[in-house]
Short mmCIF file of C-alpha atoms and ligand atoms in Angstrom, two decimals:
data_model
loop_
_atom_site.label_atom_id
_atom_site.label_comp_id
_atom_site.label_asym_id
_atom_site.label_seq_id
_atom_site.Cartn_x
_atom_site.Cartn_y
_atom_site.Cartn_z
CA UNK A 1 39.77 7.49 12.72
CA UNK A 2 36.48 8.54 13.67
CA UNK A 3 34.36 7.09 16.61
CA UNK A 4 32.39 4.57 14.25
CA UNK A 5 35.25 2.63 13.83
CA UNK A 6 36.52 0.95 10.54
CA UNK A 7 35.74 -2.77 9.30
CA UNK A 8 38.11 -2.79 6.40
CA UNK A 9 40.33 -5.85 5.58
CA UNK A 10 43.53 -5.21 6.37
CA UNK A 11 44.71 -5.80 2.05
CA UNK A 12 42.03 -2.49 1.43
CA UNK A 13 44.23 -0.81 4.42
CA UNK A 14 48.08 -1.88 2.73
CA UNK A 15 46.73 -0.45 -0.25
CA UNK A 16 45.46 2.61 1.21
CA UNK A 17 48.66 3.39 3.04
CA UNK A 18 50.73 2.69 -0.16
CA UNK A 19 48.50 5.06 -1.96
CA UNK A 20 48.75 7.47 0.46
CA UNK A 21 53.11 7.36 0.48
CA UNK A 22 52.65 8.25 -3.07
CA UNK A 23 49.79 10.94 -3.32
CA UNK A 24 48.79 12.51 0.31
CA UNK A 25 45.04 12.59 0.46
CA UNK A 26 43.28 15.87 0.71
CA UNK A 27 40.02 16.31 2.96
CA UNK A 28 36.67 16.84 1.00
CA UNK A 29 35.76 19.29 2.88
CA UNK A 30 38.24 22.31 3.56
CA UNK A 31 40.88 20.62 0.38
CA UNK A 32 43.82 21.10 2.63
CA UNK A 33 46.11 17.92 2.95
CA UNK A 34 44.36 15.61 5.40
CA UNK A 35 45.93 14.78 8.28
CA UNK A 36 48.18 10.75 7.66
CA UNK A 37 46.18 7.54 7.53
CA UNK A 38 42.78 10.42 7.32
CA UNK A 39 40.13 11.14 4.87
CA UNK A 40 38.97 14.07 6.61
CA UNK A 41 40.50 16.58 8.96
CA UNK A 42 39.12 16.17 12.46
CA UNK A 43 37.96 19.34 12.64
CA UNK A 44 36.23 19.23 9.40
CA UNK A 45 34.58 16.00 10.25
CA UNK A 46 31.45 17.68 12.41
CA UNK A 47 30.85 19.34 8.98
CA UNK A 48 29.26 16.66 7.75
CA UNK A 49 25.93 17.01 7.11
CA UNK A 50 25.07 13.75 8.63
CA UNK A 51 21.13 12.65 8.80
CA UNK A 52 19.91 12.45 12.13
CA UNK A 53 16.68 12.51 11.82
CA UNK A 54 13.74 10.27 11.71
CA UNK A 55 13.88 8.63 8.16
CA UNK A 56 11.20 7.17 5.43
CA UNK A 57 11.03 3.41 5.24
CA UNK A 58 11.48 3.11 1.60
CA UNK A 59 14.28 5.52 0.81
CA UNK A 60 15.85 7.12 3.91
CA UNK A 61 14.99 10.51 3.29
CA UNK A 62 14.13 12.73 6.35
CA UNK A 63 10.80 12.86 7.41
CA UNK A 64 8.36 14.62 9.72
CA UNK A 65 7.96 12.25 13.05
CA UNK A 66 4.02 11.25 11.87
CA UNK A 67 5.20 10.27 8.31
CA UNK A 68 6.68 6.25 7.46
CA UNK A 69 7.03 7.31 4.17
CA UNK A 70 8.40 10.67 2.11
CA UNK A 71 5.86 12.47 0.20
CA UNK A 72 7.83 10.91 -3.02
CA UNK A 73 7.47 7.67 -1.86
CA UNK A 74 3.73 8.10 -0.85
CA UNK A 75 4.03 8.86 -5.08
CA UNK A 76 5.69 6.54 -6.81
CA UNK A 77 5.89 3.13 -5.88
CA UNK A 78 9.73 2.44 -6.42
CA UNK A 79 11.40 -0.04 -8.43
CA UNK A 80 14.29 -1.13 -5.15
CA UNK A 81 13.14 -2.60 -1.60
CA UNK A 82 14.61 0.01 0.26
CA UNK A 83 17.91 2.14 0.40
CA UNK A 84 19.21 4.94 2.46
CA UNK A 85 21.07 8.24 1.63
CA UNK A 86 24.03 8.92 3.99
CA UNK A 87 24.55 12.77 4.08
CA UNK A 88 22.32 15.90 2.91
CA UNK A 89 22.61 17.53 0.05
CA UNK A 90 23.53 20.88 1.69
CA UNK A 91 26.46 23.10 0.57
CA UNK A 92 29.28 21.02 1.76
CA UNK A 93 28.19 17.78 0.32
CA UNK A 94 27.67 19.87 -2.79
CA UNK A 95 31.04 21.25 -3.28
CA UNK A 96 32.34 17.84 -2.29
CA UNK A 97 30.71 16.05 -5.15
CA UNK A 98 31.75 18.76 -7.40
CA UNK A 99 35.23 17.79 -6.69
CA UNK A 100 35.19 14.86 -6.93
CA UNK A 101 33.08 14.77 -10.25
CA UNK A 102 34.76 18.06 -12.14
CA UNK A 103 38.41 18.46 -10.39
CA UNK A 104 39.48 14.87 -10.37
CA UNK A 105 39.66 14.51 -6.71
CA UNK A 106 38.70 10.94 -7.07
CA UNK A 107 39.82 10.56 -3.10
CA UNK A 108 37.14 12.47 -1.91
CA UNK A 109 34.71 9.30 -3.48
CA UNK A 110 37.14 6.92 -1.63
CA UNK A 111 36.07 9.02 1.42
CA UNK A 112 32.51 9.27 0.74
CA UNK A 113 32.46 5.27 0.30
CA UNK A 114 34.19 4.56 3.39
CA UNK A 115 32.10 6.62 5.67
CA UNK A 116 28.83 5.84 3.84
CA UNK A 117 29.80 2.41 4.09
CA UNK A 118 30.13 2.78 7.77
CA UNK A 119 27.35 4.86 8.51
CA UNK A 120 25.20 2.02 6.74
CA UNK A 121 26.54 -1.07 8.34
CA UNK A 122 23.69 -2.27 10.18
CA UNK A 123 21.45 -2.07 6.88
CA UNK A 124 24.20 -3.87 4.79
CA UNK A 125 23.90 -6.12 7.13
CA UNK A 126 20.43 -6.49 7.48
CA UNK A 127 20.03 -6.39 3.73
CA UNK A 128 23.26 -8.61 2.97
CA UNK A 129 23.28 -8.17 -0.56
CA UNK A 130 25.36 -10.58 -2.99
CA UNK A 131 26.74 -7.66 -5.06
CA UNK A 132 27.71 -3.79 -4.99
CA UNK A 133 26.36 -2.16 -8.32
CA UNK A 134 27.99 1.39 -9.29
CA UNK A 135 25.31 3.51 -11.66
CA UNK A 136 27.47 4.01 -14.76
CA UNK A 137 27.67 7.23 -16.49
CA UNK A 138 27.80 8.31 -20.05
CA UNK A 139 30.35 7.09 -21.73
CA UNK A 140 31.54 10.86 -22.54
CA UNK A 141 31.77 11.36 -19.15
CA UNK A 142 33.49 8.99 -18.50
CA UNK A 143 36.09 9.66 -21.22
CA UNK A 144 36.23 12.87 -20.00
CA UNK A 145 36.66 12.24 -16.38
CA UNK A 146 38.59 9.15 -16.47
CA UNK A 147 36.33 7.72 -13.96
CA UNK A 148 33.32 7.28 -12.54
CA UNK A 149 32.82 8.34 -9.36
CA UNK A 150 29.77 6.20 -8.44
CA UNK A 151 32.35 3.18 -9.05
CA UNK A 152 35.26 5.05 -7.21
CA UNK A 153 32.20 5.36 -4.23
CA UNK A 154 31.23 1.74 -4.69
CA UNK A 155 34.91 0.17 -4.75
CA UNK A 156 35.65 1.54 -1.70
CA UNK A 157 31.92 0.31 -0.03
CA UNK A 158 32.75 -2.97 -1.31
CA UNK A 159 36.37 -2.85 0.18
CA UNK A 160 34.75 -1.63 3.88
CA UNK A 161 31.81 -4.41 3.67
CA UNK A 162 33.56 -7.32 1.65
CA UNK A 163 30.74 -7.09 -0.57
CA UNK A 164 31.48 -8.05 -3.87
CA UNK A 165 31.91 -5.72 -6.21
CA UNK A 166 30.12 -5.79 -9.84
CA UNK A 167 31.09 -2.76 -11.78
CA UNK A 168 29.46 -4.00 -15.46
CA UNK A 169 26.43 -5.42 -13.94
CA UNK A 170 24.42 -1.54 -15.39
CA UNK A 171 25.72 -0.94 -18.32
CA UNK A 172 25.07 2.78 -20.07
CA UNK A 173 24.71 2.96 -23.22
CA UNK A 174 26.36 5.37 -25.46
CA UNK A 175 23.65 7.89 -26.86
CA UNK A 176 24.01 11.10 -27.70
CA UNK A 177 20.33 12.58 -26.91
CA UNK A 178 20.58 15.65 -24.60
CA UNK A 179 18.49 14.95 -21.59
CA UNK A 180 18.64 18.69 -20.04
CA UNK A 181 15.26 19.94 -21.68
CA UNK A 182 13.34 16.95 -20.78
CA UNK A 183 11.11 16.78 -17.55
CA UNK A 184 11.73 14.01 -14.93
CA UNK A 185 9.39 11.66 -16.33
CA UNK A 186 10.80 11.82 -19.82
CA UNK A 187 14.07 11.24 -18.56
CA UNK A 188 12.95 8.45 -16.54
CA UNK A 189 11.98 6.41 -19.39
CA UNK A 190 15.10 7.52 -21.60
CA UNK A 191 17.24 5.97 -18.44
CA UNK A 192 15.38 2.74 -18.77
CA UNK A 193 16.34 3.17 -22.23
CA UNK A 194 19.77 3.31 -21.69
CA UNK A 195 20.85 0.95 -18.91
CA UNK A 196 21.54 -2.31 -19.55
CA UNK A 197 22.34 -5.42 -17.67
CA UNK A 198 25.70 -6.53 -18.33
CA UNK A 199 26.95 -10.49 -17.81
CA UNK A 200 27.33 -12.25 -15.17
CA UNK A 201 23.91 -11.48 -13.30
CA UNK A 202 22.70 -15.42 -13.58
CA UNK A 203 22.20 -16.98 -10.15
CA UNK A 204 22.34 -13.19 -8.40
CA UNK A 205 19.54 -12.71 -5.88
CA UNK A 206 19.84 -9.13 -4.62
CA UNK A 207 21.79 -6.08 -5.06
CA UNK A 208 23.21 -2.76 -3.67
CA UNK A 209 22.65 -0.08 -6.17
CA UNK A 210 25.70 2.75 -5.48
CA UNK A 211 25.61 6.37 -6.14
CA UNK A 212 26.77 9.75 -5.59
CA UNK A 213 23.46 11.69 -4.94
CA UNK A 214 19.44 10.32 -4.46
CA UNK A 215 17.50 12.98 -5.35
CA UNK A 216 14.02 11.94 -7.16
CA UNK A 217 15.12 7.90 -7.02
CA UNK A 218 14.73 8.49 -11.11
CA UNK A 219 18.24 6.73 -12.07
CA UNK A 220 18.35 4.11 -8.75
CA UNK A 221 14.50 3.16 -10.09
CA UNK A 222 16.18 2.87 -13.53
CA UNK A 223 18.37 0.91 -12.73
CA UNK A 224 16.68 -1.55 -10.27
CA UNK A 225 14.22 -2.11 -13.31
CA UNK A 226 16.98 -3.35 -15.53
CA UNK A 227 18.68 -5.30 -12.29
CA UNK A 228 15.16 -6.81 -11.80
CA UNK A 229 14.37 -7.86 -15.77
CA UNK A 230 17.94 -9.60 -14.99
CA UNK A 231 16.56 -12.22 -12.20
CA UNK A 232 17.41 -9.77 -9.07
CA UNK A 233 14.75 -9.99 -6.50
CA UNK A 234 16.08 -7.94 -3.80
CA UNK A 235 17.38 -4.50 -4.41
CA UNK A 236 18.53 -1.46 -2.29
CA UNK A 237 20.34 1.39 -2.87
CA UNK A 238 23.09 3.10 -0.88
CA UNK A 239 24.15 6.77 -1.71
CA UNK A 240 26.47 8.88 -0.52
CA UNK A 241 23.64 12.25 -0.28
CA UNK A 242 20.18 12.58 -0.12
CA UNK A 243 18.54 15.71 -2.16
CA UNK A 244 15.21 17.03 -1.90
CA UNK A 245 13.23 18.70 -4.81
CA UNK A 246 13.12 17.08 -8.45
CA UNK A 247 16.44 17.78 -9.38
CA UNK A 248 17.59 14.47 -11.02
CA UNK A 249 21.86 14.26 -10.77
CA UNK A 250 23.82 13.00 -13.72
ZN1 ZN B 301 39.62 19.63 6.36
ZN1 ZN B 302 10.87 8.00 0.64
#
């Protein structure tokens, strides 16, 4: 238990003990067991390359004390209200993520949910949206990984905030084209392309778009555009690191 304390409902916490009787967690950051009823070791915790620093107004990403908004933000004017990133992209975050997305250590997301969940709990409030949204990956991916780790990160948000979750609100649809060659405004507007509202969305006022990494804002814009077309008014975004550069995450 860290210092921030933990909201969760007490079901999320049953469950979480009976998971861990069967599998023992392992901590995200140094992969050695992690200590009973823990995510992370305690002494691994400091690791975390939390942002402490002042923050842009749109999308949380650090900023210089003089600036309100990030140099990208000054760009493009985003599809979302406002979101935050919890962590920095930095080395540790990085391995984390790779984990979690390419050696099935699909705890790692329950980790980065609950503490991104808890490091954003006077936003979530503020914002109080109706619904948690994971971005979906490609169905290959998906078929390959057996799960998608944006929903893994969002499941375990929604469990910590009691904010609903709506996994098929984005929908991805199943194309083939390779998106590696193309430059971030191409792939952009093959994302629109691609996501999808799902059912369900009539009546829904505002959303909290989930993901692993913010780097450009590419996929969360993406996505907010479809949520939007769908009757949303008010969308944010909540992900578990923040990258600089134009390096858009997949
Ligand atoms: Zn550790
Ligand atoms: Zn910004």
């Amino acid at each position: 238990m860290n210092s921030r304390g933990r909201t969760g409902t007490v079901k999320a916490a049953l469950k979480r003990t009976a998971i861990d009787l069967l599998y023992p967690r392992r901590c995200m950051i140094c992969h050695g067991p992690a200590p009973w009823g823990e995510y992370i070791c305690p002494e691994c915790e400091p690791e975390l390359p939390v942002i402490e620093s002042r923050r842009c107004r749109k999308c949380g990403k650090p900023v210089e004390d003089f600036e309100a908004l990030c140099p990208d933000c000054e760009k493009n004017p985003h599809q979302y209200d406002r979101g935050i990133g919890i962590y920095r992209y930095d080395s540790v975050m990085r391995e984390a993520v790779s984990y979690l997305k390419y050696k099935g250590r699909r705890e790692y997301g329950e980790a980065m949910g609950i503490y991104a969940a808890e490091s954003a709990r006077s936003e979530l409030m503020t914002w109080n949206p109706e619904i948690i949204v994971p971005i979906p990956i490609h169905p290959a991916r998906l078929r390959e990984r057996g799960y998608n780790q944006a929903e893994v990160i969002a499941r375990a948000v929604s469990e910590e905030s009691g904010i609903r979750m709506a996994p098929d609100a984005l929908q991805r649809k199943d194309t083939t084209s390779a998106m590696k060659n193309l430059s971030v405004r191409e792939r952009y507007s093959n994302l629109s392309k691609v996501l999808v509202a799902g059912p369900g969305l009539s009546g829904i006022r505002s959303a909290l778009i989930v993901d692993d990494i913010y780097t450009t804002g590419a996929t969360v814009d993406a996505g907010a555009r479809v949520l939007r077309d769908a009757g949303i008014s008010r969308i944010y975004f909540l992900s578990v690191c923040i990258g600089g550069g134009f390096m858009v995450s997949y």
